[in-house]
C-alpha cells in the first residue's frame, strides 16, 4: 500500500503557508509552470499547422477536401448562434489562415474538450431546477410593482434555480479590507460547514489568516470545502496544493486544472466568488484571496474592490451554486443536509425544503444591514445556451430611467452591450462608467480605450480611477436596482466564465451604500473626454484597435 505524502505547514514572517516561498529570478521565471505549459501548447499548434500545410503541399486531394470543409464551416458560422462580434473574429482568421481556423472552429463548436462538463452541468441543473421553490407571494408583489423584475426572474429562471427572495438581510462592502474583516468574523463562528469557491488563491497574509481558521474548523469536525480555479496551479500555487489542503482536513478541488494538452475546456474558467458559512451567511463580489485585494501589498496602486454579505433564505441559492460545482465530478451528487440547513432568518426551513426545523434569529445590532426589498442570487454557466450575466446587465440598461452607474475593471463589449449603453445615454439616462486608472493588463486597458470614442459620442460619461485599479463589478440604477458579483463587463465574463452575482431590488439601505461608494469614488477619478482621447499615446491606440480583432477570444 502506498504511503500517504506528509505535508508540512510553514510560517514566513508570521504568515501561514503550505509551500515555501521561492525567490523569483530570471531563470525561475522562464522555467515556471506557466511558460513550460505555454511552450508545449505552442509546440502542439506549430506541429499541427506544419502537418496541415505538408498535406496541402503534397496531397492535392486533401487540399480540395479542406476547401470544401472550410466553405462548410463558413456556412455553419453564419447559421450558428455565435454572437456577431465573435463571428467577425472567426471570419478574420478564416480569411488569413482558413484551414487551421476551420478545423479549430469545428473542434471548439463540437465541444470535444468540454462535452463531459457541459452534459454534467445540464444534468445537475435539471436535477435541482425546483429544489428551491419560488414563493408565489414574492412574485405577486414583484408583478404588482410593474417594474419588470418579475419578468427578469422568470427569464433567468429558465437557466437554473434562481428564485427571488423578499426582505433578506444584505450588507455592502466598498473595499476588500471591509469584506475581509467581516469574512474572518463569520468564519470564526462556523459550526457545521464552510464552502469557499474562488478564482484566485495566492499565499500571503490574507489567505494565511483564512487558512488558519479553515484548518482549525476542519480539526473540530466542521465540513470545510474549497474550490479554486485551475489557473492557480499554473501561476500562484503548487500543482499539488489541493492535496496539501486535504492533508489538513480541508476537502479541496482544483477546477479544470491546466495540462500541456490543447483542450477547449481550458477556455471556461471558474471566476465565481462564493463563501458560505453554515448556510446562514453568504458572501459574493469581486474579491479573491490574495494580498493585493486588501491592499496589504501594492501591485497597481490602490486596489478598489467590493463585496456583498447576505443572510436569510437567499443563502440557500449560493449553497446550491457551490454544490453544483462541487458535484461535477462526484459519482453521486449529495445535496443534503446543506440545502435544508437553517438559514438564520427567524423562520423555519419549511418554505424551501419541507423541513420543520426551527431557524435561529440573526444577531441584533447590525444596523448597517438592508432588510427590505428583494434579492435574486444567480449564476451564469458558459456551457449552456443562456447568457444570464449579459441579460441582467442589458435589462438594467434598458429599464434605467434617470441614471445607471457601472464599475468594471475591463470593458470589452459585444454589439448588444455596446448598443444598450449607447441607447441608454441617447435617451437621456445619466450613464457613467468607472474603470481603472492603473491597469493590471496593458492590452486589456488599450482594448477598453478603443470603445471610448463611440461611447462618449453617444453621451456615456467615462472615468478612470487615478489612485489605482478598480476591480469592483457593480451596476447601480435609479436608487432601486443594483448588481454586485463577479461579472465583469467583458467577453470573458459574459461568455466564457462561470460567474455569480446578486440582483438587489428596492433594498434601500444596501443600495444607498452602493450609491455612497460611487459618490466617494467619483471625485478620485479623472474624466475621459474627446480631448483626452486625442492626446492618448499612439501605442495604446494602435494596440487597442489591434486587440479588437481577437477581443471575443480574450
Tab-separated table of C-alpha atoms in Angstrom, residues 25-497:
chain	number	residue	atom	x	y	z
A	25	UNK	CA	14.656	35.313	-10.662
A	26	UNK	CA	15.019	35.340	-14.415
A	27	UNK	CA	15.762	31.605	-14.546
A	28	UNK	CA	12.785	30.643	-12.387
A	29	UNK	CA	10.579	32.944	-14.491
A	30	UNK	CA	11.384	31.244	-17.796
A	31	UNK	CA	11.222	27.759	-16.269
A	32	UNK	CA	7.950	28.404	-14.420
A	33	UNK	CA	4.969	26.101	-14.980
A	34	UNK	CA	3.232	28.824	-16.976
A	35	UNK	CA	5.968	29.115	-19.621
A	36	UNK	CA	6.573	25.378	-19.797
A	37	UNK	CA	2.874	24.781	-20.460
A	38	UNK	CA	2.747	27.723	-22.865
A	39	UNK	CA	5.664	26.461	-24.961
A	40	UNK	CA	4.294	22.904	-25.008
A	41	UNK	CA	0.920	24.145	-26.292
A	42	UNK	CA	2.574	26.387	-28.880
A	43	UNK	CA	4.587	23.370	-29.993
A	44	UNK	CA	1.356	21.412	-30.493
A	45	UNK	CA	-0.152	24.237	-32.567
A	46	UNK	CA	3.032	24.528	-34.631
A	47	UNK	CA	3.188	20.802	-35.334
A	48	UNK	CA	-0.493	20.792	-36.269
A	49	UNK	CA	-0.195	23.709	-38.702
A	50	UNK	CA	3.019	22.245	-40.182
A	51	UNK	CA	1.300	18.903	-40.706
A	52	UNK	CA	-1.735	20.525	-42.368
A	53	UNK	CA	0.495	22.588	-44.682
A	54	UNK	CA	2.531	19.489	-45.562
A	55	UNK	CA	-0.620	17.609	-46.522
A	56	UNK	CA	-1.776	20.565	-48.586
A	57	UNK	CA	1.529	20.738	-50.465
A	58	UNK	CA	1.858	17.045	-51.259
A	59	UNK	CA	-1.735	15.846	-51.392
A	60	UNK	CA	-3.885	17.841	-53.867
A	61	UNK	CA	-6.956	15.790	-52.940
A	62	UNK	CA	-6.553	16.808	-49.321
A	63	UNK	CA	-6.375	20.446	-50.429
A	64	UNK	CA	-9.726	20.122	-52.249
A	65	UNK	CA	-11.313	18.416	-49.241
A	66	UNK	CA	-10.150	21.218	-46.959
A	67	UNK	CA	-11.547	23.899	-49.271
A	68	UNK	CA	-14.936	22.158	-49.161
A	69	UNK	CA	-14.667	21.765	-45.394
A	70	UNK	CA	-13.738	25.444	-44.957
A	71	UNK	CA	-16.744	26.540	-47.035
A	72	UNK	CA	-18.963	24.253	-44.960
A	73	UNK	CA	-17.634	25.797	-41.736
A	74	UNK	CA	-18.169	29.268	-43.188
A	75	UNK	CA	-21.827	28.441	-43.871
A	76	UNK	CA	-22.120	26.926	-40.392
A	77	UNK	CA	-20.612	30.075	-38.860
A	78	UNK	CA	-23.246	32.326	-40.458
A	79	UNK	CA	-26.065	29.982	-39.427
A	80	UNK	CA	-24.855	29.469	-35.842
A	81	UNK	CA	-25.983	31.343	-32.728
A	82	UNK	CA	-22.500	32.778	-32.123
A	83	UNK	CA	-22.700	36.498	-31.353
A	84	UNK	CA	-21.943	38.864	-34.225
A	85	UNK	CA	-18.634	40.130	-32.771
A	86	UNK	CA	-17.288	36.601	-32.426
A	87	UNK	CA	-18.369	35.785	-35.983
A	88	UNK	CA	-16.306	38.693	-37.280
A	89	UNK	CA	-13.259	37.435	-35.390
A	90	UNK	CA	-13.658	33.927	-36.792
A	91	UNK	CA	-14.131	35.370	-40.293
A	92	UNK	CA	-10.920	37.365	-39.908
A	93	UNK	CA	-8.920	34.230	-39.109
A	94	UNK	CA	-10.714	32.193	-41.765
A	95	UNK	CA	-9.563	34.780	-44.292
A	96	UNK	CA	-5.875	34.631	-43.364
A	97	UNK	CA	-5.399	31.001	-42.209
A	98	UNK	CA	-8.504	29.168	-43.480
A	99	UNK	CA	-7.594	25.510	-42.935
A	100	UNK	CA	-6.310	25.640	-39.325
A	101	UNK	CA	-9.091	28.076	-38.352
A	102	UNK	CA	-11.883	25.958	-39.842
A	103	UNK	CA	-10.545	22.855	-38.088
A	104	UNK	CA	-10.187	24.724	-34.789
A	105	UNK	CA	-13.706	26.176	-35.126
A	106	UNK	CA	-15.065	22.678	-35.725
A	107	UNK	CA	-13.151	21.376	-32.696
A	108	UNK	CA	-14.391	24.083	-30.327
A	109	UNK	CA	-18.012	24.108	-31.520
A	110	UNK	CA	-18.323	20.336	-31.269
A	111	UNK	CA	-17.281	20.637	-27.638
A	112	UNK	CA	-14.816	17.751	-27.631
A	113	UNK	CA	-12.830	19.308	-24.791
A	114	UNK	CA	-15.718	20.284	-22.535
A	115	UNK	CA	-18.557	17.979	-23.548
A	116	UNK	CA	-18.433	15.967	-20.313
A	117	UNK	CA	-18.621	19.092	-18.144
A	118	UNK	CA	-21.441	20.523	-20.267
A	119	UNK	CA	-23.521	17.346	-20.030
A	120	UNK	CA	-22.846	17.074	-16.304
A	121	UNK	CA	-23.825	20.689	-15.638
A	122	UNK	CA	-27.013	20.237	-17.653
A	123	UNK	CA	-27.848	17.146	-15.614
A	124	UNK	CA	-27.177	18.841	-12.265
A	125	UNK	CA	-29.135	21.941	-13.276
A	126	UNK	CA	-32.125	19.851	-14.364
A	127	UNK	CA	-31.954	17.784	-11.168
A	128	UNK	CA	-32.068	20.910	-8.975
A	129	UNK	CA	-34.338	23.119	-11.090
A	130	UNK	CA	-37.122	23.058	-8.480
A	131	UNK	CA	-35.028	22.391	-5.389
A	132	UNK	CA	-35.761	25.880	-4.000
A	133	UNK	CA	-39.442	26.640	-4.666
A	134	UNK	CA	-40.311	30.205	-5.620
A	135	UNK	CA	-42.566	31.849	-3.062
A	136	UNK	CA	-45.651	32.837	-5.137
A	137	UNK	CA	-46.376	35.761	-2.807
A	138	UNK	CA	-42.992	37.272	-3.704
A	139	UNK	CA	-43.733	37.012	-7.418
A	140	UNK	CA	-47.161	38.584	-6.927
A	141	UNK	CA	-45.605	41.545	-5.144
A	142	UNK	CA	-42.946	41.914	-7.850
A	143	UNK	CA	-45.617	41.783	-10.542
A	144	UNK	CA	-47.667	44.471	-8.788
A	145	UNK	CA	-44.590	46.746	-8.749
A	146	UNK	CA	-44.821	46.777	-12.571
A	147	UNK	CA	-41.062	47.320	-12.957
A	148	UNK	CA	-40.317	44.225	-14.994
A	149	UNK	CA	-38.361	42.463	-12.223
A	150	UNK	CA	-40.852	39.577	-12.149
A	151	UNK	CA	-40.233	39.074	-15.889
A	152	UNK	CA	-36.465	39.081	-15.290
A	153	UNK	CA	-36.843	36.438	-12.558
A	154	UNK	CA	-38.817	34.215	-14.930
A	155	UNK	CA	-36.227	34.755	-17.660
A	156	UNK	CA	-33.139	33.838	-15.634
A	157	UNK	CA	-35.124	31.024	-14.013
A	158	UNK	CA	-35.088	29.227	-17.344
A	159	UNK	CA	-31.348	28.609	-16.906
A	160	UNK	CA	-31.455	27.309	-13.331
A	161	UNK	CA	-32.990	27.527	-9.873
A	162	UNK	CA	-32.757	31.257	-9.150
A	163	UNK	CA	-35.804	32.355	-7.110
A	164	UNK	CA	-36.403	35.856	-5.790
A	165	UNK	CA	-36.423	36.413	-2.027
A	166	UNK	CA	-38.104	39.164	-0.019
A	167	UNK	CA	-36.738	41.048	2.986
A	168	UNK	CA	-33.342	39.386	3.171
A	169	UNK	CA	-30.501	40.939	5.163
A	170	UNK	CA	-27.721	42.316	2.962
A	171	UNK	CA	-24.607	44.348	3.651
A	172	UNK	CA	-22.420	46.035	1.015
A	173	UNK	CA	-18.651	46.312	1.405
A	174	UNK	CA	-16.943	49.136	-0.533
A	175	UNK	CA	-13.469	47.652	-0.083
A	176	UNK	CA	-11.640	44.372	0.168
A	177	UNK	CA	-10.479	45.307	3.668
A	178	UNK	CA	-14.058	45.612	4.983
A	179	UNK	CA	-15.044	42.392	3.213
A	180	UNK	CA	-12.056	40.531	4.686
A	181	UNK	CA	-12.764	41.657	8.244
A	182	UNK	CA	-16.389	40.518	8.035
A	183	UNK	CA	-15.441	37.214	6.383
A	184	UNK	CA	-12.974	36.375	9.170
A	185	UNK	CA	-15.599	37.178	11.784
A	186	UNK	CA	-18.170	34.899	10.146
A	187	UNK	CA	-15.691	32.076	9.504
A	188	UNK	CA	-14.790	32.045	13.201
A	189	UNK	CA	-18.457	31.316	14.029
A	190	UNK	CA	-18.724	28.248	11.772
A	191	UNK	CA	-20.127	25.134	13.450
A	192	UNK	CA	-21.355	22.889	10.608
A	193	UNK	CA	-19.846	23.700	7.209
A	194	UNK	CA	-17.782	26.206	5.270
A	195	UNK	CA	-17.951	26.341	1.464
A	196	UNK	CA	-15.445	28.545	-0.355
A	197	UNK	CA	-15.222	28.950	-4.128
A	198	UNK	CA	-12.804	31.431	-5.652
A	199	UNK	CA	-10.902	32.258	-8.811
A	200	UNK	CA	-7.564	33.131	-7.217
A	201	UNK	CA	-5.706	31.964	-4.134
A	202	UNK	CA	-2.224	33.329	-3.542
A	203	UNK	CA	-0.402	32.538	-0.339
A	204	UNK	CA	0.178	35.548	1.860
A	205	UNK	CA	-1.337	37.384	4.807
A	206	UNK	CA	-4.962	37.317	3.583
A	207	UNK	CA	-5.087	33.640	2.622
A	208	UNK	CA	-2.944	32.696	5.636
A	209	UNK	CA	-5.480	34.180	8.070
A	210	UNK	CA	-8.351	32.415	6.314
A	211	UNK	CA	-6.386	29.170	6.148
A	212	UNK	CA	-5.719	29.234	9.892
A	213	UNK	CA	-9.463	29.314	10.559
A	214	UNK	CA	-10.224	26.669	7.923
A	215	UNK	CA	-7.668	24.301	9.455
A	216	UNK	CA	-8.948	24.925	12.963
A	217	UNK	CA	-12.564	24.363	11.949
A	218	UNK	CA	-11.695	21.213	9.993
A	219	UNK	CA	-9.952	19.810	13.084
A	220	UNK	CA	-13.148	20.492	15.053
A	221	UNK	CA	-15.202	18.411	12.616
A	222	UNK	CA	-16.643	21.244	10.517
A	223	UNK	CA	-17.114	20.211	6.868
A	224	UNK	CA	-14.690	22.577	5.119
A	225	UNK	CA	-14.592	22.592	1.313
A	226	UNK	CA	-12.589	24.751	-1.088
A	227	UNK	CA	-12.817	25.063	-4.880
A	228	UNK	CA	-10.270	27.179	-6.715
A	229	UNK	CA	-9.707	27.662	-10.419
A	230	UNK	CA	-7.064	25.587	-12.184
A	231	UNK	CA	-5.185	28.665	-13.398
A	232	UNK	CA	-3.867	28.967	-9.832
A	233	UNK	CA	-1.914	25.759	-10.390
A	234	UNK	CA	-0.118	27.466	-13.271
A	235	UNK	CA	0.509	30.895	-11.804
A	236	UNK	CA	0.241	31.027	-7.992
A	237	UNK	CA	0.069	27.634	-6.292
A	238	UNK	CA	1.876	24.315	-6.417
A	239	UNK	CA	0.266	21.690	-8.627
A	240	UNK	CA	-0.446	19.551	-5.543
A	241	UNK	CA	-1.947	22.366	-3.487
A	242	UNK	CA	-5.339	20.670	-3.327
A	243	UNK	CA	-3.630	17.582	-1.861
A	244	UNK	CA	-1.843	19.794	0.658
A	245	UNK	CA	-5.183	21.258	1.770
A	246	UNK	CA	-6.724	17.789	2.035
A	247	UNK	CA	-3.853	16.635	4.269
A	248	UNK	CA	-5.063	19.154	6.856
A	249	UNK	CA	-8.689	18.047	6.698
A	250	UNK	CA	-9.875	20.577	4.093
A	251	UNK	CA	-11.739	18.976	1.208
A	252	UNK	CA	-10.312	20.765	-1.835
A	253	UNK	CA	-10.782	20.660	-5.591
A	254	UNK	CA	-8.992	22.423	-8.429
A	255	UNK	CA	-11.447	23.307	-11.181
A	256	UNK	CA	-10.253	22.444	-14.711
A	257	UNK	CA	-6.518	22.105	-13.971
A	258	UNK	CA	-4.257	23.029	-16.878
A	259	UNK	CA	-2.299	20.256	-18.602
A	260	UNK	CA	0.096	20.554	-21.574
A	261	UNK	CA	-2.563	19.290	-23.978
A	262	UNK	CA	-4.701	21.642	-26.061
A	263	UNK	CA	-8.339	21.484	-24.959
A	264	UNK	CA	-11.343	23.787	-25.332
A	265	UNK	CA	-12.206	23.122	-21.671
A	266	UNK	CA	-9.419	25.490	-20.577
A	267	UNK	CA	-11.355	28.389	-22.051
A	268	UNK	CA	-14.093	28.080	-19.408
A	269	UNK	CA	-12.775	29.257	-16.046
A	270	UNK	CA	-14.422	29.314	-12.621
A	271	UNK	CA	-14.431	33.052	-11.924
A	272	UNK	CA	-17.061	32.888	-9.163
A	273	UNK	CA	-16.516	34.179	-5.634
A	274	UNK	CA	-18.668	32.419	-3.045
A	275	UNK	CA	-18.183	31.973	0.694
A	276	UNK	CA	-20.897	30.240	2.741
A	277	UNK	CA	-20.853	29.690	6.497
A	278	UNK	CA	-23.307	27.165	7.968
A	279	UNK	CA	-25.932	28.063	5.368
A	280	UNK	CA	-26.643	31.238	7.360
A	281	UNK	CA	-24.266	33.709	5.727
A	282	UNK	CA	-23.093	34.059	2.135
A	283	UNK	CA	-20.502	36.373	0.603
A	284	UNK	CA	-20.006	37.261	-3.043
A	285	UNK	CA	-18.389	40.064	-5.032
A	286	UNK	CA	-15.115	40.668	-6.817
A	287	UNK	CA	-12.667	39.782	-4.051
A	288	UNK	CA	-10.238	36.878	-4.359
A	289	UNK	CA	-7.843	35.643	-1.663
A	290	UNK	CA	-4.580	37.442	-2.336
A	291	UNK	CA	-2.907	40.324	-0.503
A	292	UNK	CA	-3.456	42.971	-3.176
A	293	UNK	CA	-7.218	42.677	-2.669
A	294	UNK	CA	-6.891	44.112	0.838
A	295	UNK	CA	-4.047	46.498	-0.095
A	296	UNK	CA	-1.618	44.540	2.043
A	297	UNK	CA	0.736	44.769	-0.909
A	298	UNK	CA	0.663	47.204	-3.820
A	299	UNK	CA	0.592	45.925	-7.380
A	300	UNK	CA	-1.349	48.510	-9.393
A	301	UNK	CA	-1.744	51.387	-6.984
A	302	UNK	CA	-4.742	51.313	-4.651
A	303	UNK	CA	-6.901	48.229	-5.214
A	304	UNK	CA	-10.606	49.202	-5.286
A	305	UNK	CA	-12.980	46.285	-4.847
A	306	UNK	CA	-16.400	45.496	-3.422
A	307	UNK	CA	-18.439	42.668	-1.986
A	308	UNK	CA	-21.778	41.704	-0.518
A	309	UNK	CA	-22.856	39.697	2.526
A	310	UNK	CA	-26.294	38.078	2.626
A	311	UNK	CA	-28.206	36.473	5.468
A	312	UNK	CA	-31.505	34.672	5.153
A	313	UNK	CA	-33.170	32.311	2.712
A	314	UNK	CA	-31.164	33.689	-0.223
A	315	UNK	CA	-28.056	31.991	1.174
A	316	UNK	CA	-29.606	28.734	0.019
A	317	UNK	CA	-29.159	29.790	-3.622
A	318	UNK	CA	-25.424	30.277	-3.132
A	319	UNK	CA	-25.226	26.917	-1.361
A	320	UNK	CA	-26.837	25.336	-4.406
A	321	UNK	CA	-24.402	27.093	-6.769
A	322	UNK	CA	-21.439	25.764	-4.809
A	323	UNK	CA	-22.781	22.217	-4.579
A	324	UNK	CA	-23.481	22.113	-8.316
A	325	UNK	CA	-19.837	22.944	-8.994
A	326	UNK	CA	-18.632	20.518	-6.316
A	327	UNK	CA	-20.744	17.676	-7.697
A	328	UNK	CA	-19.432	17.952	-11.275
A	329	UNK	CA	-17.001	15.095	-10.716
A	330	UNK	CA	-18.842	13.304	-7.911
A	331	UNK	CA	-20.293	9.896	-8.898
A	332	UNK	CA	-23.415	10.564	-6.809
A	333	UNK	CA	-24.396	14.186	-6.141
A	334	UNK	CA	-25.004	14.976	-2.463
A	335	UNK	CA	-27.179	17.955	-1.592
A	336	UNK	CA	-28.159	17.308	1.998
A	337	UNK	CA	-28.009	18.263	4.781
A	338	UNK	CA	-26.708	21.518	3.303
A	339	UNK	CA	-29.746	22.546	1.252
A	340	UNK	CA	-32.045	22.143	4.258
A	341	UNK	CA	-29.695	23.833	6.728
A	342	UNK	CA	-31.347	26.569	8.834
A	343	UNK	CA	-30.713	29.908	7.169
A	344	UNK	CA	-30.978	32.123	10.220
A	345	UNK	CA	-33.895	34.242	9.046
A	346	UNK	CA	-36.022	33.712	12.156
A	347	UNK	CA	-38.479	31.439	10.370
A	348	UNK	CA	-38.469	27.736	9.586
A	349	UNK	CA	-36.805	25.987	6.674
A	350	UNK	CA	-40.183	24.583	5.630
A	351	UNK	CA	-40.677	27.061	2.794
A	352	UNK	CA	-37.578	25.878	0.963
A	353	UNK	CA	-37.229	22.253	1.982
A	354	UNK	CA	-40.313	20.942	3.737
A	355	UNK	CA	-38.327	20.589	6.979
A	356	UNK	CA	-39.887	21.847	10.231
A	357	UNK	CA	-36.520	22.589	11.832
A	358	UNK	CA	-36.552	25.918	13.644
A	359	UNK	CA	-34.177	28.603	12.443
A	360	UNK	CA	-32.270	30.788	14.875
A	361	UNK	CA	-32.529	34.542	14.635
A	362	UNK	CA	-29.903	36.760	13.079
A	363	UNK	CA	-27.921	38.627	15.764
A	364	UNK	CA	-29.305	42.036	16.573
A	365	UNK	CA	-27.492	45.321	16.460
A	366	UNK	CA	-26.375	45.150	12.832
A	367	UNK	CA	-27.963	48.394	11.746
A	368	UNK	CA	-25.971	48.625	8.526
A	369	UNK	CA	-27.956	45.780	7.020
A	370	UNK	CA	-30.579	46.383	4.372
A	371	UNK	CA	-33.534	44.112	5.140
A	372	UNK	CA	-36.278	45.354	2.828
A	373	UNK	CA	-36.858	44.809	-0.879
A	374	UNK	CA	-35.825	41.749	-2.873
A	375	UNK	CA	-32.667	39.731	-3.508
A	376	UNK	CA	-32.149	37.471	-6.530
A	377	UNK	CA	-28.908	35.450	-6.451
A	378	UNK	CA	-27.969	33.993	-9.825
A	379	UNK	CA	-25.173	32.184	-11.641
A	380	UNK	CA	-24.024	32.127	-15.241
A	381	UNK	CA	-22.785	28.937	-16.881
A	382	UNK	CA	-20.734	29.322	-20.095
A	383	UNK	CA	-21.584	25.877	-21.481
A	384	UNK	CA	-25.360	26.320	-21.637
A	385	UNK	CA	-27.417	28.371	-24.099
A	386	UNK	CA	-28.270	31.161	-21.642
A	387	UNK	CA	-26.191	34.323	-21.171
A	388	UNK	CA	-27.600	35.273	-17.794
A	389	UNK	CA	-24.944	37.833	-16.861
A	390	UNK	CA	-25.386	39.813	-20.063
A	391	UNK	CA	-29.170	39.505	-19.909
A	392	UNK	CA	-29.267	41.095	-16.454
A	393	UNK	CA	-26.912	43.943	-17.383
A	394	UNK	CA	-28.725	44.742	-20.633
A	395	UNK	CA	-32.105	44.599	-18.859
A	396	UNK	CA	-30.874	47.163	-16.308
A	397	UNK	CA	-29.551	49.435	-19.057
A	398	UNK	CA	-32.808	49.243	-20.990
A	399	UNK	CA	-35.001	49.890	-17.945
A	400	UNK	CA	-32.920	52.751	-16.497
A	401	UNK	CA	-34.899	55.996	-16.289
A	402	UNK	CA	-32.641	58.504	-14.503
A	403	UNK	CA	-29.163	57.055	-14.163
A	404	UNK	CA	-27.051	53.921	-14.304
A	405	UNK	CA	-23.559	53.777	-12.800
A	406	UNK	CA	-21.090	50.981	-13.521
A	407	UNK	CA	-17.766	49.925	-12.015
A	408	UNK	CA	-15.820	47.361	-14.015
A	409	UNK	CA	-12.117	46.506	-14.339
A	410	UNK	CA	-12.471	45.631	-18.022
A	411	UNK	CA	-14.532	46.914	-20.918
A	412	UNK	CA	-14.802	44.551	-23.869
A	413	UNK	CA	-18.208	44.932	-25.482
A	414	UNK	CA	-20.225	42.921	-27.932
A	415	UNK	CA	-22.817	44.600	-30.137
A	416	UNK	CA	-25.649	44.088	-27.656
A	417	UNK	CA	-23.979	45.611	-24.598
A	418	UNK	CA	-22.454	48.455	-26.612
A	419	UNK	CA	-25.850	49.191	-28.148
A	420	UNK	CA	-27.570	49.119	-24.744
A	421	UNK	CA	-25.040	51.551	-23.236
A	422	UNK	CA	-25.397	53.951	-26.157
A	423	UNK	CA	-29.197	53.694	-26.262
A	424	UNK	CA	-29.488	54.463	-22.536
A	425	UNK	CA	-27.315	57.571	-22.885
A	426	UNK	CA	-29.022	58.728	-26.085
A	427	UNK	CA	-32.452	58.706	-24.440
A	428	UNK	CA	-31.222	60.932	-21.626
A	429	UNK	CA	-30.143	58.470	-18.937
A	430	UNK	CA	-27.049	59.537	-16.982
A	431	UNK	CA	-24.681	56.651	-17.848
A	432	UNK	CA	-21.343	56.640	-16.035
A	433	UNK	CA	-18.570	54.070	-16.222
A	434	UNK	CA	-15.691	53.899	-13.723
A	435	UNK	CA	-12.669	51.956	-14.961
A	436	UNK	CA	-9.086	51.573	-13.694
A	437	UNK	CA	-6.590	54.392	-13.902
A	438	UNK	CA	-3.686	51.972	-13.466
A	439	UNK	CA	-4.275	48.752	-15.425
A	440	UNK	CA	-3.328	45.227	-14.422
A	441	UNK	CA	-3.085	44.233	-18.096
A	442	UNK	CA	-1.894	46.790	-20.642
A	443	UNK	CA	-3.608	45.038	-23.567
A	444	UNK	CA	-6.966	44.997	-21.732
A	445	UNK	CA	-6.603	48.696	-20.898
A	446	UNK	CA	-5.841	49.521	-24.529
A	447	UNK	CA	-8.813	47.447	-25.652
A	448	UNK	CA	-11.140	49.269	-23.241
A	449	UNK	CA	-9.925	52.623	-24.565
A	450	UNK	CA	-10.825	51.558	-28.118
A	451	UNK	CA	-14.523	51.815	-27.118
A	452	UNK	CA	-14.227	55.253	-25.505
A	453	UNK	CA	-14.876	57.479	-28.511
A	454	UNK	CA	-18.084	55.825	-29.711
A	455	UNK	CA	-19.465	55.715	-26.158
A	456	UNK	CA	-18.587	59.348	-25.439
A	457	UNK	CA	-20.173	60.480	-28.689
A	458	UNK	CA	-23.388	58.724	-27.606
A	459	UNK	CA	-23.349	60.609	-24.283
A	460	UNK	CA	-21.817	57.996	-21.958
A	461	UNK	CA	-19.552	59.502	-19.280
A	462	UNK	CA	-16.313	57.626	-18.612
A	463	UNK	CA	-13.993	57.989	-15.618
A	464	UNK	CA	-10.646	56.404	-14.738
A	465	UNK	CA	-9.774	55.749	-11.089
A	466	UNK	CA	-6.492	57.619	-10.685
A	467	UNK	CA	-5.287	56.058	-7.380
A	468	UNK	CA	-5.055	52.628	-8.956
A	469	UNK	CA	-7.030	49.619	-10.119
A	470	UNK	CA	-10.819	49.217	-9.967
A	471	UNK	CA	-11.738	45.543	-9.615
A	472	UNK	CA	-15.358	46.064	-8.485
A	473	UNK	CA	-18.131	44.598	-10.614
A	474	UNK	CA	-21.120	46.753	-9.700
A	475	UNK	CA	-24.172	48.106	-11.521
A	476	UNK	CA	-26.408	50.720	-9.850
A	477	UNK	CA	-29.643	52.017	-11.354
A	478	UNK	CA	-32.132	54.710	-10.256
A	479	UNK	CA	-31.609	54.108	-6.494
A	480	UNK	CA	-33.767	50.992	-6.940
A	481	UNK	CA	-31.613	48.290	-8.540
A	482	UNK	CA	-28.073	47.107	-8.064
A	483	UNK	CA	-25.940	44.110	-9.007
A	484	UNK	CA	-22.887	43.060	-7.005
A	485	UNK	CA	-20.930	39.997	-8.037
A	486	UNK	CA	-18.053	38.548	-10.026
A	487	UNK	CA	-19.225	39.507	-13.533
A	488	UNK	CA	-17.035	41.926	-15.485
A	489	UNK	CA	-18.299	43.888	-18.469
A	490	UNK	CA	-16.229	41.887	-20.942
A	491	UNK	CA	-16.434	38.856	-23.223
A	492	UNK	CA	-14.618	36.563	-20.811
A	493	UNK	CA	-17.131	37.065	-18.010
A	494	UNK	CA	-20.217	37.253	-20.197
A	495	UNK	CA	-19.380	34.304	-22.471
A	496	UNK	CA	-16.507	32.167	-21.185
A	497	UNK	CA	-16.543	32.051	-17.359
